[in-house]
Amino acid sequence: MENCIFCKIVAGEIPSQKVYEDEEIVAFKDVNPQAKVHVLVVPKQHFATLAEMNLAQAEVLKHAMMRIPFIASTLGLGNGYRLIVNQGADAGQTVHHLHIHILGGQTLGEKMV
Ligand code: DGP
């Protein structure tokens, strides 16, 4: 996807601090961390939001969720972490390439839910 910053990171055209990569996903440190540990898990294929995915394409989310405990363990998040997916304007999504935030490394702030 042209002009998508995360597609450029996936392609290696923009540098990032990668912490995990396989055939389907990449995980790298957020440039503007909101916690001591803040990593983004990004499908390599471009989808702006969940609404763009069909059932077969959504398999990558299953894969990502199944890899997150391993990624979290490599980040030292044995005491827990929070996952966030922002979808669209009301959620404040700023990068329109679907991604899962992993936040941890500290006691996190008050929960919204
Ligand atoms: P969201 O608001 O859910 O769309 O979060 C987008 C996140 O992406 C935000 O926390 C900052 C991060 N981000 C934006 N541009 C870059 C970048 O070029 N590199 C990295 N590592 N993170 C970025």
PDB file of C-alpha atoms and ligand atoms in Angstrom:
ATOM      1  CA  MET A   1       0.000   0.000   0.000  1.00  0.00           C
ATOM      2  CA  GLU A   2       1.510   3.261  -1.157  1.00  0.00           C
ATOM      3  CA  ASN A   3       2.236   5.884   1.508  1.00  0.00           C
ATOM      4  CA  CYS A   4       1.471   3.527   4.380  1.00  0.00           C
ATOM      5  CA  ILE A   5       4.147   3.972   7.025  1.00  0.00           C
ATOM      6  CA  PHE A   6       3.708   0.459   8.439  1.00  0.00           C
ATOM      7  CA  CYS A   7       3.910  -1.088   4.945  1.00  0.00           C
ATOM      8  CA  LYS A   8       7.203   0.771   4.577  1.00  0.00           C
ATOM      9  CA  ILE A   9       8.412  -0.586   7.919  1.00  0.00           C
ATOM     10  CA  VAL A  10       7.345  -4.106   6.876  1.00  0.00           C
ATOM     11  CA  ALA A  11       9.272  -3.660   3.614  1.00  0.00           C
ATOM     12  CA  GLY A  12      12.340  -2.365   5.473  1.00  0.00           C
ATOM     13  CA  GLU A  13      12.120   1.004   3.713  1.00  0.00           C
ATOM     14  CA  ILE A  14      11.771   2.804   7.057  1.00  0.00           C
ATOM     15  CA  PRO A  15      13.884   1.684  10.033  1.00  0.00           C
ATOM     16  CA  SER A  16      12.249   0.266  13.129  1.00  0.00           C
ATOM     17  CA  GLN A  17      13.311  -1.522  16.275  1.00  0.00           C
ATOM     18  CA  LYS A  18      11.965  -4.964  15.461  1.00  0.00           C
ATOM     19  CA  VAL A  19      11.482  -7.373  18.329  1.00  0.00           C
ATOM     20  CA  TYR A  20       9.853 -10.221  16.375  1.00  0.00           C
ATOM     21  CA  GLU A  21       9.189 -11.206  12.778  1.00  0.00           C
ATOM     22  CA  ASP A  22       7.822 -14.214  10.911  1.00  0.00           C
ATOM     23  CA  GLU A  23       6.145 -14.789   7.540  1.00  0.00           C
ATOM     24  CA  GLU A  24       2.866 -13.145   8.568  1.00  0.00           C
ATOM     25  CA  ILE A  25       3.562 -10.515  11.200  1.00  0.00           C
ATOM     26  CA  VAL A  26       6.187  -8.131  12.466  1.00  0.00           C
ATOM     27  CA  ALA A  27       6.460  -6.566  15.936  1.00  0.00           C
ATOM     28  CA  PHE A  28       8.434  -3.393  16.580  1.00  0.00           C
ATOM     29  CA  LYS A  29       8.777  -0.728  19.266  1.00  0.00           C
ATOM     30  CA  ASP A  30       6.340   2.164  19.107  1.00  0.00           C
ATOM     31  CA  VAL A  31       8.095   5.418  18.204  1.00  0.00           C
ATOM     32  CA  ASN A  32       6.029   7.271  20.826  1.00  0.00           C
ATOM     33  CA  PRO A  33       5.846   4.841  23.751  1.00  0.00           C
ATOM     34  CA  GLN A  34       2.931   5.153  26.144  1.00  0.00           C
ATOM     35  CA  ALA A  35       4.392   2.683  28.643  1.00  0.00           C
ATOM     36  CA  LYS A  36       7.852   1.385  29.571  1.00  0.00           C
ATOM     37  CA  VAL A  37       7.273  -1.358  27.019  1.00  0.00           C
ATOM     38  CA  HIS A  38       5.171  -0.434  23.997  1.00  0.00           C
ATOM     39  CA  VAL A  39       5.309  -2.674  20.943  1.00  0.00           C
ATOM     40  CA  LEU A  40       3.115  -2.828  17.857  1.00  0.00           C
ATOM     41  CA  VAL A  41       2.169  -6.151  16.278  1.00  0.00           C
ATOM     42  CA  VAL A  42       1.460  -5.609  12.604  1.00  0.00           C
ATOM     43  CA  PRO A  43       0.202  -7.995   9.911  1.00  0.00           C
ATOM     44  CA  LYS A  44       2.529  -7.818   6.916  1.00  0.00           C
ATOM     45  CA  GLN A  45      -0.442  -7.614   4.586  1.00  0.00           C
ATOM     46  CA  HIS A  46      -2.136  -4.219   4.527  1.00  0.00           C
ATOM     47  CA  PHE A  47      -5.586  -3.917   6.074  1.00  0.00           C
ATOM     48  CA  ALA A  48      -6.682  -0.505   7.305  1.00  0.00           C
ATOM     49  CA  THR A  49      -9.179  -1.933   9.799  1.00  0.00           C
ATOM     50  CA  LEU A  50     -10.830  -5.189  10.838  1.00  0.00           C
ATOM     51  CA  ALA A  51     -13.762  -4.316   8.567  1.00  0.00           C
ATOM     52  CA  GLU A  52     -11.551  -4.847   5.506  1.00  0.00           C
ATOM     53  CA  MET A  53     -10.842  -8.469   6.354  1.00  0.00           C
ATOM     54  CA  ASN A  54     -12.713 -11.544   5.292  1.00  0.00           C
ATOM     55  CA  LEU A  55     -12.717 -14.707   7.383  1.00  0.00           C
ATOM     56  CA  ALA A  56      -9.717 -16.244   5.626  1.00  0.00           C
ATOM     57  CA  GLN A  57      -7.688 -13.054   5.892  1.00  0.00           C
ATOM     58  CA  ALA A  58      -8.535 -12.803   9.570  1.00  0.00           C
ATOM     59  CA  GLU A  59      -6.459 -15.946  10.167  1.00  0.00           C
ATOM     60  CA  VAL A  60      -3.492 -13.591  10.540  1.00  0.00           C
ATOM     61  CA  LEU A  61      -5.124 -12.193  13.684  1.00  0.00           C
ATOM     62  CA  LYS A  62      -5.390 -15.660  15.169  1.00  0.00           C
ATOM     63  CA  HIS A  63      -1.740 -16.145  14.336  1.00  0.00           C
ATOM     64  CA  ALA A  64      -0.816 -12.796  15.894  1.00  0.00           C
ATOM     65  CA  MET A  65      -2.780 -13.503  19.083  1.00  0.00           C
ATOM     66  CA  MET A  66      -1.144 -16.909  19.383  1.00  0.00           C
ATOM     67  CA  ARG A  67       2.347 -15.369  19.032  1.00  0.00           C
ATOM     68  CA  ILE A  68       1.771 -12.459  21.430  1.00  0.00           C
ATOM     69  CA  PRO A  69       2.443 -14.496  24.609  1.00  0.00           C
ATOM     70  CA  PHE A  70       5.813 -15.479  23.169  1.00  0.00           C
ATOM     71  CA  ILE A  71       6.574 -11.904  22.070  1.00  0.00           C
ATOM     72  CA  ALA A  72       5.527 -10.662  25.515  1.00  0.00           C
ATOM     73  CA  SER A  73       7.794 -13.189  27.200  1.00  0.00           C
ATOM     74  CA  THR A  74      10.771 -12.005  25.144  1.00  0.00           C
ATOM     75  CA  LEU A  75       9.936  -8.454  26.287  1.00  0.00           C
ATOM     76  CA  GLY A  76       9.972  -9.479  29.958  1.00  0.00           C
ATOM     77  CA  LEU A  77       6.248  -8.951  30.442  1.00  0.00           C
ATOM     78  CA  GLY A  78       5.752 -11.885  32.788  1.00  0.00           C
ATOM     79  CA  ASN A  79       3.725  -9.719  35.160  1.00  0.00           C
ATOM     80  CA  GLY A  80       1.086  -8.911  32.531  1.00  0.00           C
ATOM     81  CA  TYR A  81       0.380  -6.548  29.687  1.00  0.00           C
ATOM     82  CA  ARG A  82      -2.476  -4.824  27.905  1.00  0.00           C
ATOM     83  CA  LEU A  83      -3.527  -5.214  24.267  1.00  0.00           C
ATOM     84  CA  ILE A  84      -5.246  -2.356  22.429  1.00  0.00           C
ATOM     85  CA  VAL A  85      -6.598  -2.108  18.878  1.00  0.00           C
ATOM     86  CA  ASN A  86      -7.769   1.343  17.825  1.00  0.00           C
ATOM     87  CA  GLN A  87     -10.350   1.305  15.045  1.00  0.00           C
ATOM     88  CA  GLY A  88     -11.251   4.500  13.216  1.00  0.00           C
ATOM     89  CA  ALA A  89     -11.609   8.126  14.174  1.00  0.00           C
ATOM     90  CA  ASP A  90     -13.527   7.779  17.440  1.00  0.00           C
ATOM     91  CA  ALA A  91     -10.810   5.452  18.748  1.00  0.00           C
ATOM     92  CA  GLY A  92      -8.089   7.844  17.623  1.00  0.00           C
ATOM     93  CA  GLN A  93      -6.532   5.483  15.080  1.00  0.00           C
ATOM     94  CA  THR A  94      -3.712   7.427  13.476  1.00  0.00           C
ATOM     95  CA  VAL A  95      -2.000   4.785  11.360  1.00  0.00           C
ATOM     96  CA  HIS A  96      -4.453   3.140   9.003  1.00  0.00           C
ATOM     97  CA  HIS A  97      -2.753  -0.225   8.895  1.00  0.00           C
ATOM     98  CA  LEU A  98      -4.280  -2.624  11.393  1.00  0.00           C
ATOM     99  CA  HIS A  99      -2.062  -3.152  14.440  1.00  0.00           C
ATOM    100  CA  ILE A 100      -2.217  -4.428  17.990  1.00  0.00           C
ATOM    101  CA  HIS A 101      -0.541  -2.407  20.735  1.00  0.00           C
ATOM    102  CA  ILE A 102       1.227  -4.342  23.497  1.00  0.00           C
ATOM    103  CA  LEU A 103       1.678  -2.167  26.581  1.00  0.00           C
ATOM    104  CA  GLY A 104       3.444  -3.199  29.763  1.00  0.00           C
ATOM    105  CA  GLY A 105       6.601  -3.116  31.821  1.00  0.00           C
ATOM    106  CA  GLN A 106       4.853  -1.186  34.591  1.00  0.00           C
ATOM    107  CA  THR A 107       1.546  -0.980  36.421  1.00  0.00           C
ATOM    108  CA  LEU A 108      -0.731   0.456  33.764  1.00  0.00           C
ATOM    109  CA  GLY A 109      -3.115   3.353  34.326  1.00  0.00           C
ATOM    110  CA  GLU A 110      -6.787   3.184  35.096  1.00  0.00           C
ATOM    111  CA  LYS A 111      -8.693   0.869  32.806  1.00  0.00           C
ATOM    112  CA  MET A 112     -11.517   2.169  30.648  1.00  0.00           C
ATOM    113  CA  VAL A 113     -13.185  -1.239  30.691  1.00  0.00           C
TER     114      VAL A 113
HETATM  115  P1  DGP B   1      -2.886   4.181  16.593  1.00  0.00           P
HETATM  116  O1  DGP B   1      -3.253   5.437  17.313  1.00  0.00           O
HETATM  117  O2  DGP B   1      -3.539   2.966  17.237  1.00  0.00           O
HETATM  118  O3  DGP B   1      -3.132   4.264  15.096  1.00  0.00           O
HETATM  119  O4  DGP B   1      -1.330   3.993  16.845  1.00  0.00           O
HETATM  120  C1  DGP B   1      -0.332   4.253  15.931  1.00  0.00           C
HETATM  121  C2  DGP B   1       0.977   4.146  16.659  1.00  0.00           C
HETATM  122  O5  DGP B   1       2.016   4.073  15.689  1.00  0.00           O
HETATM  123  C3  DGP B   1       1.313   5.322  17.556  1.00  0.00           C
HETATM  124  O6  DGP B   1       1.389   4.871  18.911  1.00  0.00           O
HETATM  125  C4  DGP B   1       2.672   5.816  17.086  1.00  0.00           C
HETATM  126  C5  DGP B   1       3.153   4.695  16.208  1.00  0.00           C
HETATM  127  N1  DGP B   1       3.934   5.128  15.048  1.00  0.00           N
HETATM  128  C6  DGP B   1       3.570   6.049  14.115  1.00  0.00           C
HETATM  129  N2  DGP B   1       4.530   6.182  13.193  1.00  0.00           N
HETATM  130  C7  DGP B   1       5.526   5.311  13.542  1.00  0.00           C
HETATM  131  C8  DGP B   1       6.785   4.992  12.966  1.00  0.00           C
HETATM  132  O7  DGP B   1       7.211   5.503  11.942  1.00  0.00           O
HETATM  133  N3  DGP B   1       7.532   4.052  13.618  1.00  0.00           N
HETATM  134  C9  DGP B   1       7.111   3.450  14.765  1.00  0.00           C
HETATM  135  N4  DGP B   1       7.937   2.553  15.320  1.00  0.00           N
HETATM  136  N5  DGP B   1       5.911   3.724  15.322  1.00  0.00           N
HETATM  137  C10 DGP B   1       5.141   4.651  14.724  1.00  0.00           C
END
